[in-house]
Short mmCIF file of C-alpha atoms and ligand atoms in Angstrom, two decimals:
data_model
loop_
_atom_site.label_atom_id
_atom_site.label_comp_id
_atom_site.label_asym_id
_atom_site.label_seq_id
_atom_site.Cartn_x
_atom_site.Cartn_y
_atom_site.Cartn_z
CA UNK A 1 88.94 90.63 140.54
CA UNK A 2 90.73 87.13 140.57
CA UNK A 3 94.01 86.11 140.59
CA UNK A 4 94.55 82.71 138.80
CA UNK A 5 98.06 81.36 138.50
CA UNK A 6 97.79 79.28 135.28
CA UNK A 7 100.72 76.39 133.74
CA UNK A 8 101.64 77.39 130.88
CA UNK A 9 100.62 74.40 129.08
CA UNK A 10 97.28 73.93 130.40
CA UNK A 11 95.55 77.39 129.65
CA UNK A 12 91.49 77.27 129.13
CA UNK A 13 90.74 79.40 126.39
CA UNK A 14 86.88 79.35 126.21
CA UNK A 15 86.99 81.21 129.44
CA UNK A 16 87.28 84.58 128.20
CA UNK A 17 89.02 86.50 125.94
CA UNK A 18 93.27 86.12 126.45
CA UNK A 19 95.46 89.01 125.96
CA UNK A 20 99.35 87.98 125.80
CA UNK A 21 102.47 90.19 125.81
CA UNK A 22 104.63 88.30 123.42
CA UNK A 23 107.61 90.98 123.43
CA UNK A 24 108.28 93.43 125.72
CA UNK A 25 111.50 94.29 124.11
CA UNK A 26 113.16 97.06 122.25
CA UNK A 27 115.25 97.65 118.93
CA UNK A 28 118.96 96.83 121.07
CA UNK A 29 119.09 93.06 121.66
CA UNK A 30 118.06 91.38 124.81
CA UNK A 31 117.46 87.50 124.98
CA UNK A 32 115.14 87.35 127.77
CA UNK A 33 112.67 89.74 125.83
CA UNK A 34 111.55 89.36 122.38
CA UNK A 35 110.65 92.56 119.99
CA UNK A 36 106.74 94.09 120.23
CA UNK A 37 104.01 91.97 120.28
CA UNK A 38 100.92 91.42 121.28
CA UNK A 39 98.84 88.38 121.54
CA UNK A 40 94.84 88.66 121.39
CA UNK A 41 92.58 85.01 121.29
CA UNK A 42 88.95 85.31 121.52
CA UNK A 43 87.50 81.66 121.19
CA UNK A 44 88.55 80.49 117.59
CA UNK A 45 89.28 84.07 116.63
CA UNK A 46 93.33 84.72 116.95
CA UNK A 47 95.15 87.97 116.46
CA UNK A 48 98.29 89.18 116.58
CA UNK A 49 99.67 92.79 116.99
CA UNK A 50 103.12 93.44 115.41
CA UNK A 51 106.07 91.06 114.50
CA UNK A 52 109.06 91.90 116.89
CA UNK A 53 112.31 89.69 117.02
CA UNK A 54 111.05 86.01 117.91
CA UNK A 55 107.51 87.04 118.85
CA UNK A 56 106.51 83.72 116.02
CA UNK A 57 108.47 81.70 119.14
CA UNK A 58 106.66 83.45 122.05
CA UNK A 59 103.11 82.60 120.42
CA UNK A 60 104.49 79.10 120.12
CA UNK A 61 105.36 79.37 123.35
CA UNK A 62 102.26 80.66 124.74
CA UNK A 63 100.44 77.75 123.37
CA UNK A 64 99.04 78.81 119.90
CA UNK A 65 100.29 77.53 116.47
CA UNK A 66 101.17 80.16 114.54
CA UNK A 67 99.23 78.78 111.45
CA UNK A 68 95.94 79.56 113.80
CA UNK A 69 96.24 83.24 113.17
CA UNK A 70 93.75 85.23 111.58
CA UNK A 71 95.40 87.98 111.49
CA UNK A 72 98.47 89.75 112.21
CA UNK A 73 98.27 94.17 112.42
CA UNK A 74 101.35 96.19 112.53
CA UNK A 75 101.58 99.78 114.31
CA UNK A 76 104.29 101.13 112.26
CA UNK A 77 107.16 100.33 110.12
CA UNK A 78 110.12 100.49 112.90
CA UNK A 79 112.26 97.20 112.63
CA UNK A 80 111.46 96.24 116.23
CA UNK A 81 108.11 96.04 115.57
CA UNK A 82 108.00 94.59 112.21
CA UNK A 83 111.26 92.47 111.56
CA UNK A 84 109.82 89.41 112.77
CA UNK A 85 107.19 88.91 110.03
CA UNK A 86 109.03 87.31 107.52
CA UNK A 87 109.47 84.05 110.93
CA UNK A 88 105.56 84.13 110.94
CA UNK A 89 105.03 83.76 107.23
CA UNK A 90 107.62 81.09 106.46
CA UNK A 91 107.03 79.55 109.76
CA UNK A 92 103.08 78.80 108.79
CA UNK A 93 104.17 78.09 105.17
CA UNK A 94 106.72 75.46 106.21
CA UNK A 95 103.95 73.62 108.54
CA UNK A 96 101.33 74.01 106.18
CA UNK A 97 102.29 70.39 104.28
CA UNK A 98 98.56 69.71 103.22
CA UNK A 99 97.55 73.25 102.12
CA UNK A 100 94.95 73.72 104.58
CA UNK A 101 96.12 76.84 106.80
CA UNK A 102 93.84 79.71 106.04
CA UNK A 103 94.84 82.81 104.73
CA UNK A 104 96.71 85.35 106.83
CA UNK A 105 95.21 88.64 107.13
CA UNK A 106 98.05 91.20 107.43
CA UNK A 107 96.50 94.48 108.60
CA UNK A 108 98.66 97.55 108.33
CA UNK A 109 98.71 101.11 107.82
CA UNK A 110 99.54 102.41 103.72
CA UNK A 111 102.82 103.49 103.68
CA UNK A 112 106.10 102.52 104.79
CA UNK A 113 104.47 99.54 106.50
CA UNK A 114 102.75 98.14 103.92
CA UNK A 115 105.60 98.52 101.60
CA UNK A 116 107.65 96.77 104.29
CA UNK A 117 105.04 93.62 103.76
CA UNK A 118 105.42 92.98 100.42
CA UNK A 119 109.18 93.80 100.29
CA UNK A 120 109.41 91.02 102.96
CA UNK A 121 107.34 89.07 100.64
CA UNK A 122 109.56 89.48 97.42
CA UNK A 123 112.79 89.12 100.06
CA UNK A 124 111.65 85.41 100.50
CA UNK A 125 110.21 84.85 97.32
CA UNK A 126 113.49 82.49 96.62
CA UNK A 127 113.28 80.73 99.81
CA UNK A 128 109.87 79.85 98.54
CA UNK A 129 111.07 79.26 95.29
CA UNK A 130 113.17 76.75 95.89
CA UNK A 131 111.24 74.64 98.78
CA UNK A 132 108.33 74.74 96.59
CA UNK A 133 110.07 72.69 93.82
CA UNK A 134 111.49 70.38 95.96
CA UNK A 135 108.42 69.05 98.00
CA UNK A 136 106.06 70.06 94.98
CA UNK A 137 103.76 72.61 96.85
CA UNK A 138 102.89 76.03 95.88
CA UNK A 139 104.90 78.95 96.41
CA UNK A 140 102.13 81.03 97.47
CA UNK A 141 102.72 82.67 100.70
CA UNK A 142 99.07 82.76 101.13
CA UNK A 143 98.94 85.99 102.86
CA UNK A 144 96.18 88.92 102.12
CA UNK A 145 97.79 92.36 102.82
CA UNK A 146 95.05 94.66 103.69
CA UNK A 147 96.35 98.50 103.81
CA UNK A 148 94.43 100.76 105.20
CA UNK A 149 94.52 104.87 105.79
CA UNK A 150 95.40 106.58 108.35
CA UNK A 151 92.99 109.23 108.93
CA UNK A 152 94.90 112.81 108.53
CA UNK A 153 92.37 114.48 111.21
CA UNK A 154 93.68 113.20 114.45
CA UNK A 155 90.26 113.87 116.13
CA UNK A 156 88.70 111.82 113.08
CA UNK A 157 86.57 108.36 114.28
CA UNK A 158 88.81 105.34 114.35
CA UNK A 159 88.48 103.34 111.35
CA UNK A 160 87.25 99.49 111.73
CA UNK A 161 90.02 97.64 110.19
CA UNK A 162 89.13 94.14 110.49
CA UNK A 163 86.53 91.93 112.07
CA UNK A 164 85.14 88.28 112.67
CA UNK A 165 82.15 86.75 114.30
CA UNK A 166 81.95 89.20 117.38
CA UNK A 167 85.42 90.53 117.51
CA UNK A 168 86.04 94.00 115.47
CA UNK A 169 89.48 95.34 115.31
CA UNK A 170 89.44 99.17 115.01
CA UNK A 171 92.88 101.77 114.37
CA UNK A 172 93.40 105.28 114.66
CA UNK A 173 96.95 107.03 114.58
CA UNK A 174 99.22 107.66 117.65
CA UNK A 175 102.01 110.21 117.84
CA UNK A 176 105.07 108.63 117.00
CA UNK A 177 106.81 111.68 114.80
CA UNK A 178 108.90 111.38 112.54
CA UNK A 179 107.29 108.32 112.21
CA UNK A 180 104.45 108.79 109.68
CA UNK A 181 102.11 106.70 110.06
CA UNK A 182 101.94 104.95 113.24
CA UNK A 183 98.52 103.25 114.46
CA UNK A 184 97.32 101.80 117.67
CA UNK A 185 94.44 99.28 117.83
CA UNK A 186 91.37 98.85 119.46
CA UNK A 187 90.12 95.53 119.73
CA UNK A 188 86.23 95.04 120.65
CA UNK A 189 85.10 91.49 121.64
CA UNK A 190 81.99 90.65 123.82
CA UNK A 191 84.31 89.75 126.62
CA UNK A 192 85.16 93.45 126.64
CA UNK A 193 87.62 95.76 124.96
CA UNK A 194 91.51 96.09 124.64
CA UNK A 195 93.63 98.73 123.57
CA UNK A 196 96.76 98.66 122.08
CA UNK A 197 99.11 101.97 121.74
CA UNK A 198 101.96 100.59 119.84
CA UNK A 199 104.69 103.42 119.63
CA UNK A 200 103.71 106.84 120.63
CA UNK A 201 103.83 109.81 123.07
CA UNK A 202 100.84 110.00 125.61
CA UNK A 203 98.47 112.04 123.40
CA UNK A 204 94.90 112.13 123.15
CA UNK A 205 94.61 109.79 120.27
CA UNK A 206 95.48 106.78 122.78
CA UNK A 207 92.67 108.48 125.05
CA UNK A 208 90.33 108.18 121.89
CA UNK A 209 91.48 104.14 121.26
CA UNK A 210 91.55 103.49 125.14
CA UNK A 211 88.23 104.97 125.80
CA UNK A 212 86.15 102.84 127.82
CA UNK A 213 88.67 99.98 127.33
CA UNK A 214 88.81 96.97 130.08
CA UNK A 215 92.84 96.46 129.11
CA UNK A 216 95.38 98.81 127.80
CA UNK A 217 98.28 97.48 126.99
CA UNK A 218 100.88 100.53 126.89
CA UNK A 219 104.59 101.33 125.64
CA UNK A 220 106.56 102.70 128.21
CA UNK A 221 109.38 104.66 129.25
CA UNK A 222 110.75 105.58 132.19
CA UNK A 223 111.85 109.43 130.72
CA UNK A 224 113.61 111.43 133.28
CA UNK A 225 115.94 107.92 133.57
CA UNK A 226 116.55 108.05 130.25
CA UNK A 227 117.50 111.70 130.52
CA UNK A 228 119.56 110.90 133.12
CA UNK A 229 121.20 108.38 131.55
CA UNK A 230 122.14 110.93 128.55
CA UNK A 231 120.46 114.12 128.09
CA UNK A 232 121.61 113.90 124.05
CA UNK A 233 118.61 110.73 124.46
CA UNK A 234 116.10 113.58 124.48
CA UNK A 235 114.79 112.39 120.66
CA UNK A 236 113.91 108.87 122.14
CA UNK A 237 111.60 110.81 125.28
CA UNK A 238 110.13 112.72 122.44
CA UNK A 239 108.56 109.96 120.85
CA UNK A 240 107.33 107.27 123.88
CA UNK A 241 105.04 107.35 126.57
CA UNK A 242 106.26 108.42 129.70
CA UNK A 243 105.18 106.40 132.58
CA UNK A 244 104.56 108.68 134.82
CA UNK A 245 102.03 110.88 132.45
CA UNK A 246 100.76 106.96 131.56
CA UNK A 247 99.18 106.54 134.96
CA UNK A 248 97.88 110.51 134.42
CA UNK A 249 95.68 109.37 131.31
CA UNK A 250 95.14 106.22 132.39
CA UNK A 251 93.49 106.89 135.81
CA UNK A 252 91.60 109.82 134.16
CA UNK A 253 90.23 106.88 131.62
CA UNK A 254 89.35 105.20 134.72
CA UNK A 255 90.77 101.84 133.01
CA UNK A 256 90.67 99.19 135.03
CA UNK A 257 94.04 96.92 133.51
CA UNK A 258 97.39 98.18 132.47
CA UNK A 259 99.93 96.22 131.05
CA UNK A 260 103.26 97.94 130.12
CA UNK A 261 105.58 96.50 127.60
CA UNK A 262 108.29 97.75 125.09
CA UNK A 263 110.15 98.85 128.35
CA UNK A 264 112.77 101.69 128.39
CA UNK A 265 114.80 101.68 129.41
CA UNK A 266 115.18 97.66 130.24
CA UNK A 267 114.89 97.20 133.32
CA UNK A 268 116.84 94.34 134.69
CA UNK A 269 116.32 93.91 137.73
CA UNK A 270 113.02 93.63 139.82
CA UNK A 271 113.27 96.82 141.57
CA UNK A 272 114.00 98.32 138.13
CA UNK A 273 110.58 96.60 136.96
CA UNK A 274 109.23 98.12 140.08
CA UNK A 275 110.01 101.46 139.19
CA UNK A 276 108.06 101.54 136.32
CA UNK A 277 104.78 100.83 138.28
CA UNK A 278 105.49 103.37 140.99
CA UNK A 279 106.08 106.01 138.23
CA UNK A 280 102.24 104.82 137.13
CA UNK A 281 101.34 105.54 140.43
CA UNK A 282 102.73 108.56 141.21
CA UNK A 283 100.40 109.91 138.29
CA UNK A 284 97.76 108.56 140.36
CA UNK A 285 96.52 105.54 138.52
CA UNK A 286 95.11 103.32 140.93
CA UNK A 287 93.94 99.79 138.84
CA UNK A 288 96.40 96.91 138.15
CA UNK A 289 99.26 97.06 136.27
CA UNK A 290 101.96 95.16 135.32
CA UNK A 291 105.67 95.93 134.19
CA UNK A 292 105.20 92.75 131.72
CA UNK A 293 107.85 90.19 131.03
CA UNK A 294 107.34 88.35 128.11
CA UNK A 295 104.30 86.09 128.25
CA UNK A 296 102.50 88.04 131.00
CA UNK A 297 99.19 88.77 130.07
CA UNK A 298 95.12 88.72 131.47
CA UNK A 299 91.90 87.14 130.66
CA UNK A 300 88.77 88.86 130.43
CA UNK A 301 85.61 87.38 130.82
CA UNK A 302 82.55 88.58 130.16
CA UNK A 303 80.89 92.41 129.68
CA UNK A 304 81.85 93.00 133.20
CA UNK A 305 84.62 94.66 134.68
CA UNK A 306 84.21 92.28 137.39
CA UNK A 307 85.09 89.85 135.29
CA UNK A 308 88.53 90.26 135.08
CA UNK A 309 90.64 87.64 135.75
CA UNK A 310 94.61 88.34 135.81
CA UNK A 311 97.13 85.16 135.12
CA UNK A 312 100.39 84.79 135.52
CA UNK A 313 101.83 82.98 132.97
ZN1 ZN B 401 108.73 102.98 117.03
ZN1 ZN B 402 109.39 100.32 119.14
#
Protein backbone atom coordinates (compact mmCIF):
# COMPACT_ATOMS: atom_id res chain seq x y z
CA UNK A 1 0.00 0.00 0.00
CA UNK A 2 1.07 3.66 -0.96
CA UNK A 3 0.79 6.72 0.55
CA UNK A 4 0.48 9.65 -1.97
CA UNK A 5 -0.01 13.15 -0.64
CA UNK A 6 -1.94 14.78 -3.53
CA UNK A 7 -2.75 19.07 -4.07
CA UNK A 8 -5.90 19.44 -4.14
CA UNK A 9 -6.04 20.96 -7.44
CA UNK A 10 -3.95 18.68 -9.31
CA UNK A 11 -5.65 15.19 -8.66
CA UNK A 12 -5.17 12.39 -11.62
CA UNK A 13 -8.29 10.77 -12.03
CA UNK A 14 -7.58 8.03 -14.65
CA UNK A 15 -5.52 6.43 -12.00
CA UNK A 16 -8.06 4.52 -10.31
CA UNK A 17 -11.24 4.79 -9.00
CA UNK A 18 -11.56 8.06 -6.23
CA UNK A 19 -13.67 7.76 -3.25
CA UNK A 20 -14.24 11.29 -1.42
CA UNK A 21 -15.83 12.07 1.97
CA UNK A 22 -17.64 15.23 1.16
CA UNK A 23 -19.40 15.57 4.74
CA UNK A 24 -18.52 14.10 7.71
CA UNK A 25 -21.00 16.07 9.61
CA UNK A 26 -24.15 15.66 11.56
CA UNK A 27 -27.80 17.21 11.81
CA UNK A 28 -26.38 20.17 14.68
CA UNK A 29 -24.34 22.73 12.72
CA UNK A 30 -20.64 22.70 12.42
CA UNK A 31 -18.76 24.86 9.73
CA UNK A 32 -15.72 22.91 9.37
CA UNK A 33 -17.88 19.77 8.36
CA UNK A 34 -20.52 19.67 5.86
CA UNK A 35 -23.76 17.17 6.16
CA UNK A 36 -23.31 13.27 4.66
CA UNK A 37 -21.79 12.72 1.60
CA UNK A 38 -20.00 10.71 -0.30
CA UNK A 39 -18.06 11.22 -3.41
CA UNK A 40 -17.43 8.16 -5.91
CA UNK A 41 -15.52 9.00 -9.67
CA UNK A 42 -14.64 6.13 -11.75
CA UNK A 43 -13.11 7.59 -15.08
CA UNK A 44 -16.04 9.62 -16.72
CA UNK A 45 -18.53 7.86 -14.48
CA UNK A 46 -19.41 10.32 -11.30
CA UNK A 47 -21.58 9.50 -8.34
CA UNK A 48 -22.66 10.94 -5.50
CA UNK A 49 -24.08 9.45 -2.20
CA UNK A 50 -26.51 11.72 -0.26
CA UNK A 51 -26.98 15.59 -0.20
CA UNK A 52 -25.87 16.87 3.34
CA UNK A 53 -25.57 20.71 4.16
CA UNK A 54 -22.99 22.16 1.48
CA UNK A 55 -21.80 18.78 0.22
CA UNK A 56 -22.72 20.67 -3.73
CA UNK A 57 -19.56 23.04 -2.29
CA UNK A 58 -17.31 20.16 -1.10
CA UNK A 59 -17.62 18.38 -4.66
CA UNK A 60 -16.76 21.78 -6.04
CA UNK A 61 -14.20 21.80 -3.86
CA UNK A 62 -12.82 18.50 -4.47
CA UNK A 63 -12.43 19.33 -8.06
CA UNK A 64 -15.63 18.05 -9.87
CA UNK A 65 -18.42 20.28 -11.37
CA UNK A 66 -21.39 19.39 -10.05
CA UNK A 67 -23.13 19.33 -13.54
CA UNK A 68 -20.65 16.12 -14.16
CA UNK A 69 -22.78 13.92 -11.99
CA UNK A 70 -24.46 10.98 -13.11
CA UNK A 71 -26.03 10.34 -10.39
CA UNK A 72 -26.79 11.27 -6.98
CA UNK A 73 -28.39 8.12 -4.31
CA UNK A 74 -29.80 8.96 -1.02
CA UNK A 75 -29.74 6.48 2.12
CA UNK A 76 -32.71 7.80 3.80
CA UNK A 77 -34.91 10.71 4.23
CA UNK A 78 -33.17 12.37 7.50
CA UNK A 79 -32.53 16.18 6.77
CA UNK A 80 -28.77 15.77 7.26
CA UNK A 81 -28.53 13.57 4.66
CA UNK A 82 -30.89 14.91 2.19
CA UNK A 83 -31.31 18.80 2.74
CA UNK A 84 -28.67 19.66 0.47
CA UNK A 85 -30.30 18.45 -2.78
CA UNK A 86 -32.27 21.20 -3.68
CA UNK A 87 -28.01 23.26 -3.87
CA UNK A 88 -27.18 20.38 -6.36
CA UNK A 89 -30.20 20.74 -8.59
CA UNK A 90 -30.35 24.52 -8.88
CA UNK A 91 -26.66 24.70 -8.73
CA UNK A 92 -26.35 22.47 -12.21
CA UNK A 93 -29.49 24.22 -13.55
CA UNK A 94 -28.06 27.71 -13.03
CA UNK A 95 -24.63 26.63 -14.92
CA UNK A 96 -26.29 24.79 -17.45
CA UNK A 97 -26.70 28.18 -19.88
CA UNK A 98 -26.54 26.07 -23.21
CA UNK A 99 -28.74 23.10 -22.19
CA UNK A 100 -26.19 20.57 -22.50
CA UNK A 101 -25.76 19.01 -18.83
CA UNK A 102 -27.11 15.52 -18.91
CA UNK A 103 -29.76 14.33 -16.94
CA UNK A 104 -29.36 13.69 -13.23
CA UNK A 105 -30.11 10.33 -12.06
CA UNK A 106 -31.53 10.62 -8.50
CA UNK A 107 -31.51 7.13 -6.98
CA UNK A 108 -33.48 6.65 -3.82
CA UNK A 109 -35.40 4.36 -1.83
CA UNK A 110 -39.74 4.62 -2.33
CA UNK A 111 -40.95 6.28 0.45
CA UNK A 112 -40.29 9.17 2.50
CA UNK A 113 -37.19 9.77 0.37
CA UNK A 114 -38.52 9.81 -2.76
CA UNK A 115 -41.36 11.93 -1.70
CA UNK A 116 -38.71 14.24 -0.23
CA UNK A 117 -37.31 14.55 -4.10
CA UNK A 118 -40.09 15.70 -5.74
CA UNK A 119 -41.37 17.88 -2.84
CA UNK A 120 -37.91 19.58 -3.20
CA UNK A 121 -38.71 19.70 -6.78
CA UNK A 122 -42.21 21.46 -6.53
CA UNK A 123 -40.44 23.70 -3.45
CA UNK A 124 -38.28 25.32 -6.27
CA UNK A 125 -40.54 25.07 -8.98
CA UNK A 126 -40.92 29.14 -8.60
CA UNK A 127 -37.33 29.76 -8.38
CA UNK A 128 -37.34 28.04 -11.72
CA UNK A 129 -40.23 29.74 -12.74
CA UNK A 130 -39.14 32.89 -12.64
CA UNK A 131 -35.29 32.53 -13.91
CA UNK A 132 -36.62 30.64 -16.72
CA UNK A 133 -38.61 33.66 -18.07
CA UNK A 134 -36.09 35.96 -17.61
CA UNK A 135 -33.05 34.36 -19.51
CA UNK A 136 -35.63 32.37 -21.78
CA UNK A 137 -34.51 28.74 -20.88
CA UNK A 138 -36.59 25.92 -19.80
CA UNK A 139 -37.76 25.34 -16.46
CA UNK A 140 -37.06 21.78 -16.52
CA UNK A 141 -35.00 20.67 -13.69
CA UNK A 142 -33.86 17.90 -15.82
CA UNK A 143 -33.63 15.40 -13.16
CA UNK A 144 -34.88 11.51 -13.50
CA UNK A 145 -36.03 10.26 -10.02
CA UNK A 146 -35.59 6.61 -10.02
CA UNK A 147 -37.35 4.94 -6.76
CA UNK A 148 -36.64 1.83 -6.01
CA UNK A 149 -37.81 -0.95 -3.17
CA UNK A 150 -36.45 -1.81 -0.40
CA UNK A 151 -36.49 -5.43 -0.10
CA UNK A 152 -38.74 -6.40 3.17
CA UNK A 153 -36.50 -9.73 3.73
CA UNK A 154 -33.39 -8.34 5.25
CA UNK A 155 -31.43 -11.50 4.19
CA UNK A 156 -32.94 -10.83 0.54
CA UNK A 157 -29.99 -10.20 -2.43
CA UNK A 158 -29.18 -6.55 -2.78
CA UNK A 159 -30.94 -5.04 -5.56
CA UNK A 160 -28.75 -3.38 -8.55
CA UNK A 161 -29.96 0.09 -8.57
CA UNK A 162 -28.06 1.77 -11.16
CA UNK A 163 -25.19 1.16 -13.50
CA UNK A 164 -22.85 2.54 -16.37
CA UNK A 165 -20.12 1.18 -18.53
CA UNK A 166 -18.35 -1.03 -15.79
CA UNK A 167 -19.56 0.58 -12.65
CA UNK A 168 -22.92 -1.05 -11.04
CA UNK A 169 -24.37 0.57 -8.04
CA UNK A 170 -26.20 -2.02 -5.85
CA UNK A 171 -28.59 -1.19 -2.31
CA UNK A 172 -29.90 -3.22 0.32
CA UNK A 173 -31.47 -1.82 3.67
CA UNK A 174 -29.51 -1.01 6.90
CA UNK A 175 -31.00 -0.73 10.36
CA UNK A 176 -31.77 2.67 11.02
CA UNK A 177 -35.35 2.15 13.04
CA UNK A 178 -37.69 4.18 13.21
CA UNK A 179 -36.37 5.13 10.14
CA UNK A 180 -38.18 3.08 7.45
CA UNK A 181 -36.46 2.75 4.81
CA UNK A 182 -32.89 3.38 5.04
CA UNK A 183 -30.37 1.89 2.32
CA UNK A 184 -26.66 1.57 2.09
CA UNK A 185 -24.85 1.16 -1.26
CA UNK A 186 -22.55 -0.99 -2.80
CA UNK A 187 -20.68 0.31 -5.54
CA UNK A 188 -18.81 -2.30 -7.96
CA UNK A 189 -16.23 -0.86 -10.43
CA UNK A 190 -13.26 -2.83 -11.99
CA UNK A 191 -10.93 -0.91 -9.78
CA UNK A 192 -12.62 -2.80 -6.95
CA UNK A 193 -15.59 -2.35 -4.68
CA UNK A 194 -16.87 0.29 -2.08
CA UNK A 195 -19.37 0.18 0.44
CA UNK A 196 -21.35 2.70 1.76
CA UNK A 197 -23.53 2.21 5.18
CA UNK A 198 -25.27 5.46 5.34
CA UNK A 199 -27.21 5.56 8.76
CA UNK A 200 -27.52 2.40 10.66
CA UNK A 201 -26.61 0.16 13.65
CA UNK A 202 -23.79 -2.47 12.95
CA UNK A 203 -26.05 -5.27 11.67
CA UNK A 204 -25.53 -7.90 9.28
CA UNK A 205 -27.05 -6.14 6.37
CA UNK A 206 -23.78 -3.81 6.22
CA UNK A 207 -21.85 -7.30 6.43
CA UNK A 208 -24.01 -8.37 3.31
CA UNK A 209 -23.16 -4.72 1.31
CA UNK A 210 -19.47 -4.75 2.69
CA UNK A 211 -18.77 -8.24 1.73
CA UNK A 212 -15.65 -8.58 -0.03
CA UNK A 213 -15.46 -4.75 -0.36
CA UNK A 214 -11.83 -2.99 -0.88
CA UNK A 215 -13.36 0.41 1.00
CA UNK A 216 -16.05 0.84 3.52
CA UNK A 217 -16.85 3.95 4.23
CA UNK A 218 -18.77 3.78 7.75
CA UNK A 219 -21.03 6.10 10.10
CA UNK A 220 -19.75 6.26 13.37
CA UNK A 221 -20.25 6.84 16.87
CA UNK A 222 -18.33 6.82 19.64
CA UNK A 223 -21.45 5.22 22.06
CA UNK A 224 -20.40 4.80 25.58
CA UNK A 225 -19.22 8.82 25.08
CA UNK A 226 -22.34 9.62 24.08
CA UNK A 227 -23.81 7.81 27.05
CA UNK A 228 -21.63 9.50 29.07
CA UNK A 229 -22.35 12.59 27.89
CA UNK A 230 -26.26 11.95 28.72
CA UNK A 231 -27.60 8.64 29.38
CA UNK A 232 -31.35 10.16 28.19
CA UNK A 233 -29.02 10.07 24.48
CA UNK A 234 -29.62 6.33 24.59
CA UNK A 235 -32.22 6.69 21.30
CA UNK A 236 -29.27 8.23 19.23
CA UNK A 237 -26.78 4.83 20.31
CA UNK A 238 -29.75 2.85 19.26
CA UNK A 239 -29.68 3.78 15.83
CA UNK A 240 -25.62 4.31 14.74
CA UNK A 241 -22.77 2.23 14.49
CA UNK A 242 -20.71 1.98 17.35
CA UNK A 243 -17.10 2.17 16.69
CA UNK A 244 -15.91 -0.11 18.68
CA UNK A 245 -18.36 -3.11 17.32
CA UNK A 246 -17.26 -1.27 13.69
CA UNK A 247 -13.72 -2.58 13.93
CA UNK A 248 -15.55 -6.14 15.27
CA UNK A 249 -17.35 -6.55 11.74
CA UNK A 250 -14.98 -4.95 9.94
CA UNK A 251 -11.86 -7.06 10.81
CA UNK A 252 -14.11 -10.19 10.63
CA UNK A 253 -14.84 -8.86 6.80
CA UNK A 254 -11.22 -8.77 6.58
CA UNK A 255 -11.66 -5.24 4.69
CA UNK A 256 -8.77 -3.80 3.90
CA UNK A 257 -9.92 0.38 4.04
CA UNK A 258 -12.10 2.10 6.53
CA UNK A 259 -13.11 5.45 6.34
CA UNK A 260 -15.37 6.83 9.16
CA UNK A 261 -17.52 9.82 8.66
CA UNK A 262 -20.85 11.28 10.08
CA UNK A 263 -18.83 11.45 13.41
CA UNK A 264 -20.54 11.42 16.89
CA UNK A 265 -20.08 12.77 18.66
CA UNK A 266 -17.78 15.64 16.82
CA UNK A 267 -14.81 15.33 17.72
CA UNK A 268 -12.84 18.50 17.86
CA UNK A 269 -9.86 18.01 18.61
CA UNK A 270 -7.17 15.53 17.23
CA UNK A 271 -6.99 13.32 20.12
CA UNK A 272 -10.81 13.29 19.98
CA UNK A 273 -10.38 12.13 16.17
CA UNK A 274 -7.96 9.71 17.62
CA UNK A 275 -10.28 8.14 19.77
CA UNK A 276 -12.42 7.05 17.26
CA UNK A 277 -9.68 4.90 15.56
CA UNK A 278 -8.47 3.33 18.79
CA UNK A 279 -12.13 2.35 19.56
CA UNK A 280 -11.77 0.51 15.83
CA UNK A 281 -8.95 -1.07 17.17
CA UNK A 282 -9.81 -2.21 20.27
CA UNK A 283 -12.43 -4.41 18.27
CA UNK A 284 -9.46 -5.70 16.65
CA UNK A 285 -9.57 -4.31 13.17
CA UNK A 286 -6.23 -4.15 11.97
CA UNK A 287 -6.36 -2.34 8.10
CA UNK A 288 -6.33 1.49 7.64
CA UNK A 289 -8.69 3.70 8.76
CA UNK A 290 -9.35 7.07 8.93
CA UNK A 291 -11.47 9.39 11.31
CA UNK A 292 -12.25 11.53 7.96
CA UNK A 293 -12.40 15.27 7.81
CA UNK A 294 -14.11 16.53 5.05
CA UNK A 295 -12.39 15.84 1.74
CA UNK A 296 -10.36 12.85 2.99
CA UNK A 297 -10.76 10.08 0.87
CA UNK A 298 -8.59 6.98 -1.19
CA UNK A 299 -7.96 5.82 -4.62
CA UNK A 300 -8.18 2.42 -5.71
CA UNK A 301 -6.52 1.07 -8.51
CA UNK A 302 -6.92 -1.88 -10.06
CA UNK A 303 -8.56 -5.60 -9.02
CA UNK A 304 -5.90 -5.77 -6.46
CA UNK A 305 -5.89 -5.07 -2.98
CA UNK A 306 -2.42 -4.13 -3.49
CA UNK A 307 -3.47 -1.57 -5.34
CA UNK A 308 -4.58 0.68 -2.94
CA UNK A 309 -3.38 3.89 -2.86
CA UNK A 310 -4.49 6.29 0.18
CA UNK A 311 -4.35 10.35 -0.43
CA UNK A 312 -4.56 12.91 1.64
CA UNK A 313 -6.40 15.52 0.34
ZN1 LIG B 1 -30.22 9.13 9.96
ZN1 LIG C 1 -27.42 11.13 9.71
Amino acid sequence: MGFLEADRNVRDTDLGTEIVVTGTGVPSIDPARAGAGVLVRHDDVVLHFDAGRATAARVVEAGVDVADIDALFITHHHSDHVIGLHDFLIGRWVEDDLGVTPTLDIVAPNGPSTRYCRNTFALWADDLDVRASHNGRSADINVRLMGFDVPADPTADLVEVWSKGQVKVLAGPVRHEPVAKAVGYRVETPDGVIAISGDTRVCPEVAALAAGADVVVYEAMRTQLILDLAEELHFIADYHADTVDIGRQMAELEVPTLLLTHLLPTPRTPEAKQAFVDDVRSGGYGGSVTACDDLDGVTIVGDSRSGIERRTI
